[in-house]
Short mmCIF file of C-alpha atoms in Angstrom, two decimals:
data_model
loop_
_atom_site.label_atom_id
_atom_site.label_comp_id
_atom_site.label_asym_id
_atom_site.label_seq_id
_atom_site.Cartn_x
_atom_site.Cartn_y
_atom_site.Cartn_z
CA MET A 950 -0.31 -28.74 8.73
CA MET A 951 -3.84 -29.17 10.14
CA GLU A 952 -3.95 -32.85 11.74
CA LYS A 953 -0.30 -33.38 10.83
CA LEU A 954 2.76 -33.70 12.86
CA PHE A 955 6.64 -33.34 12.39
CA ALA A 956 8.39 -36.60 13.46
CA PHE A 957 12.18 -36.47 14.34
CA PRO A 958 13.17 -40.10 14.53
CA LYS A 959 16.68 -40.12 15.83
CA GLU A 960 19.39 -37.89 17.25
CA SER A 961 21.06 -35.77 14.75
CA SER A 962 22.94 -32.37 14.44
CA THR A 963 21.50 -31.91 10.87
CA SER A 964 17.82 -32.72 11.07
CA TYR A 965 15.48 -29.71 11.88
CA VAL A 966 12.55 -27.58 10.58
CA ARG A 967 12.86 -23.99 10.05
CA LEU A 968 9.61 -22.09 10.60
CA TYR A 969 9.19 -18.60 8.75
CA PRO A 970 7.33 -16.11 10.81
CA GLU A 971 4.48 -13.87 9.55
CA LEU A 972 5.84 -10.84 11.68
CA SER A 973 9.62 -10.04 11.95
CA GLY A 974 9.66 -8.12 15.17
CA PRO A 975 10.97 -6.73 17.44
CA PHE A 976 8.78 -8.18 20.11
CA VAL A 977 8.13 -6.78 23.67
CA GLU A 978 5.80 -9.81 24.35
CA ALA A 979 5.40 -13.19 23.15
CA THR A 980 3.73 -16.64 23.63
CA VAL A 981 4.65 -19.95 22.15
CA CYS A 982 2.53 -23.11 22.52
CA MET A 983 2.90 -26.57 21.09
CA ARG A 984 2.09 -30.25 21.68
CA PHE A 985 4.79 -32.80 21.77
CA ARG A 986 5.98 -36.10 22.89
CA SER A 987 9.50 -37.57 23.48
CA ASP A 988 11.10 -40.71 25.10
CA LEU A 989 14.35 -38.79 25.54
CA THR A 990 15.67 -38.77 29.14
CA ARG A 991 18.42 -36.24 28.20
CA ARG A 992 17.97 -32.42 27.79
CA TYR A 993 16.55 -31.21 24.51
CA SER A 994 15.44 -28.01 22.74
CA LEU A 995 11.59 -27.58 22.05
CA PHE A 996 11.68 -24.16 20.33
CA SER A 997 14.67 -21.99 19.41
CA LEU A 998 14.50 -18.45 18.22
CA ALA A 999 17.81 -16.59 17.52
CA THR A 1000 18.42 -13.10 16.21
CA PRO A 1001 21.55 -11.63 15.02
CA LYS A 1002 22.31 -9.95 18.32
CA LYS A 1003 21.18 -12.92 20.71
CA TYR A 1004 21.19 -16.58 20.03
CA ASN A 1005 18.76 -17.32 22.92
CA ASP A 1006 16.30 -14.72 22.24
CA PHE A 1007 13.40 -16.90 22.93
CA LEU A 1008 14.33 -20.43 23.81
CA LEU A 1009 12.13 -23.19 25.32
CA PHE A 1010 14.38 -26.04 26.69
CA TYR A 1011 13.96 -28.99 28.87
CA TYR A 1012 16.48 -30.29 31.26
CA ASP A 1013 16.69 -34.18 31.54
CA THR A 1014 14.84 -36.30 34.32
CA THR A 1015 17.72 -35.73 36.80
CA TYR A 1016 16.64 -32.08 37.02
CA ASN A 1017 13.24 -32.30 35.53
CA GLN A 1018 13.16 -28.57 34.65
CA SER A 1019 11.83 -26.56 31.90
CA SER A 1020 13.93 -23.39 30.96
CA LEU A 1021 12.52 -20.39 29.23
CA TRP A 1022 15.22 -17.92 27.88
CA VAL A 1023 14.04 -14.52 26.73
CA SER A 1024 16.57 -12.03 25.47
CA ASP A 1025 19.45 -14.13 26.62
CA LYS A 1026 18.19 -14.29 30.19
CA GLU A 1027 17.13 -17.80 31.59
CA GLN A 1028 14.43 -18.65 34.14
CA LEU A 1029 13.98 -22.23 35.54
CA TYR A 1030 10.79 -24.12 36.22
CA ASP A 1031 10.47 -27.17 38.42
CA VAL A 1032 8.13 -29.54 36.37
CA GLN A 1033 8.19 -32.74 38.35
CA GLY A 1034 5.40 -35.13 37.78
CA HIS A 1035 5.07 -34.70 34.08
CA ASN A 1036 5.36 -37.64 31.69
CA PHE A 1037 6.51 -36.39 28.25
CA THR A 1038 6.43 -39.77 26.63
CA GLU A 1039 2.63 -39.15 26.54
CA TRP A 1040 1.37 -36.27 24.29
CA THR A 1041 1.87 -33.17 26.33
CA SER A 1042 0.72 -29.55 25.58
CA ILE A 1043 3.16 -26.74 26.66
CA CYS A 1044 2.87 -22.94 26.45
CA ALA A 1045 5.39 -20.25 27.48
CA THR A 1046 4.31 -16.66 27.93
CA TRP A 1047 6.28 -13.51 28.51
CA SER A 1048 5.90 -9.85 28.95
CA SER A 1049 7.50 -7.04 31.00
CA LYS A 1050 4.93 -7.86 33.81
CA ALA A 1051 4.82 -11.57 33.92
CA GLN A 1052 6.35 -14.87 32.75
CA ALA A 1053 5.02 -18.42 32.92
CA VAL A 1054 5.34 -21.88 31.55
CA TRP A 1055 2.16 -23.95 31.45
CA ILE A 1056 2.05 -27.80 31.12
CA ASP A 1057 -1.16 -29.58 30.44
CA GLY A 1058 -3.13 -26.78 32.04
CA ARG A 1059 -0.86 -26.27 34.97
CA LYS A 1060 0.77 -23.02 35.24
CA TYR A 1061 4.20 -22.30 36.65
CA ASN A 1062 4.82 -18.69 37.43
CA ASN A 1063 7.89 -16.66 37.51
CA ASN A 1064 7.74 -13.06 39.03
CA ASN A 1065 11.56 -12.23 38.58
CA ILE A 1066 10.98 -10.44 35.25
CA GLU A 1067 13.33 -7.92 33.71
CA ASN A 1068 12.35 -5.70 30.90
CA GLY A 1069 13.75 -6.94 27.47
CA GLU A 1070 13.01 -7.13 23.86
CA ILE A 1071 13.06 -9.94 21.19
CA SER A 1072 15.21 -8.39 18.56
CA ALA A 1073 14.06 -8.08 14.74
CA GLY A 1074 15.02 -10.73 12.17
CA PRO A 1075 14.17 -13.93 14.01
CA ILE A 1076 15.22 -17.56 12.80
CA ILE A 1077 12.93 -19.93 14.37
CA ILE A 1078 14.20 -23.75 14.60
CA ILE A 1079 12.47 -26.77 15.90
CA GLY A 1080 14.42 -29.89 16.32
CA GLN A 1081 17.66 -28.18 17.38
CA GLU A 1082 18.94 -25.39 19.55
CA GLN A 1083 20.72 -22.50 17.72
CA ASP A 1084 24.19 -21.71 19.26
CA SER A 1085 24.60 -19.30 16.26
CA TYR A 1086 22.29 -17.35 14.12
CA GLY A 1087 20.68 -20.07 12.14
CA GLY A 1088 23.24 -22.85 13.11
CA LYS A 1089 25.90 -24.48 15.27
CA PHE A 1090 23.66 -27.47 16.18
CA SER A 1091 24.57 -30.15 18.75
CA GLU A 1092 23.35 -33.75 18.44
CA TRP A 1093 23.03 -34.07 22.27
CA LYS A 1094 20.59 -31.09 22.29
CA SER A 1095 18.45 -32.22 19.54
CA PHE A 1096 14.73 -33.14 19.75
CA VAL A 1097 13.72 -36.69 19.15
CA GLY A 1098 9.95 -37.47 19.02
CA GLU A 1099 6.89 -35.72 17.56
CA MET A 1100 5.61 -32.19 17.45
CA THR A 1101 2.38 -30.52 16.34
CA ASP A 1102 0.09 -27.59 16.66
CA LEU A 1103 2.86 -24.99 17.29
CA ASN A 1104 1.74 -21.40 17.27
CA MET A 1105 3.37 -18.13 18.20
CA TRP A 1106 1.93 -14.74 19.22
CA ASP A 1107 3.41 -11.21 19.54
CA LYS A 1108 1.64 -10.92 22.86
CA ALA A 1109 1.42 -12.69 26.07
CA LEU A 1110 -1.79 -14.62 25.96
CA THR A 1111 -4.22 -14.31 28.92
CA ASP A 1112 -4.90 -17.28 31.18
CA ASP A 1113 -8.27 -17.87 29.43
CA ASN A 1114 -6.55 -17.80 26.06
CA VAL A 1115 -3.98 -20.47 27.28
CA ILE A 1116 -6.78 -22.74 28.55
CA ASP A 1117 -8.70 -22.48 25.32
CA TYR A 1118 -5.50 -23.88 23.67
CA PHE A 1119 -5.28 -26.80 26.18
CA ALA A 1120 -8.81 -27.46 25.68
CA GLY A 1121 -8.22 -27.91 21.83
CA ASN A 1122 -10.24 -24.82 20.98
CA GLU A 1123 -9.45 -23.01 17.57
CA VAL A 1124 -6.47 -20.73 18.60
CA SER A 1125 -3.98 -19.72 15.94
CA GLY A 1126 -0.86 -17.65 16.22
CA ASN A 1127 -0.31 -14.42 14.37
CA VAL A 1128 3.57 -14.77 14.29
CA ILE A 1129 3.68 -18.61 13.70
CA ASN A 1130 0.22 -20.14 12.59
CA TRP A 1131 0.22 -23.95 12.40
CA LYS A 1132 -2.76 -24.07 10.12
CA ALA A 1133 -0.94 -21.81 7.51
CA LEU A 1134 2.63 -22.93 8.22
CA THR A 1135 5.54 -21.83 6.13
CA TYR A 1136 8.52 -23.94 6.59
CA THR A 1137 11.55 -25.74 5.34
CA SER A 1138 12.58 -29.32 6.57
CA TYR A 1139 16.31 -30.54 6.70
CA GLY A 1140 17.65 -34.08 7.32
CA ASP A 1141 15.55 -36.81 8.59
CA VAL A 1142 12.24 -35.25 9.39
CA SER A 1143 9.03 -36.75 8.22
CA ILE A 1144 5.37 -35.40 8.26
CA ARG A 1145 2.74 -37.87 9.50
CA PRO A 1146 -0.97 -37.67 10.45
CA TYR A 1147 -1.85 -36.35 13.85
CA VAL A 1148 -4.94 -37.71 15.63
CA ASP A 1149 -5.81 -35.55 18.86
CA PRO A 1150 -5.51 -38.16 21.73
CA TYR A 1151 -7.54 -35.75 23.98
CA PRO A 1152 -10.55 -33.74 22.79
CA CYS A 1153 -10.17 -31.81 25.96
CA ILE A 1154 -7.63 -31.42 28.76
CA PRO A 1155 -8.85 -31.07 32.17
CA VAL A 1156 -7.75 -27.71 33.87
#
């Protein structure tokens, strides 16, 4: 998928992409990074990892412009981040990092910290979906939470990346995940999802 993107053209409960991880867990740390853009003004899911025990084992979610909050669920526990001032209709880079010591969401090089961390674990046997949020293990999708827009360069690691690692990702350096590797992606697409060329709109993000 190098220099390619997934395009989700319309609201749907049947269009999504399943990503097959190279590691099956369990995980005691994790990071997910991606680039996306969307004209949606309602809430939507960016990354949904469900396991047989927990449907929100690692979920990156956006609440609409009324709230303008990013939500990160880990092991069925939610933390909210106020992300006022970002325009997601333009290409946006986002990372979410989690460990037993720290949790944060980064947007275009800006870090939003959260220190209210509880020990947890992402269980083994993950199903990873983009385009929809899982309300059951691998299904129960809702049109009103579906993603509409474009998404690329999605990577996942079984560790919490350092600040320098995350900045490397935002700067467009060669950074590949060991759980999900965009450059060697294994996936299945369903419904109305297309693959298109991706041209990096910024050779570098200022940080």
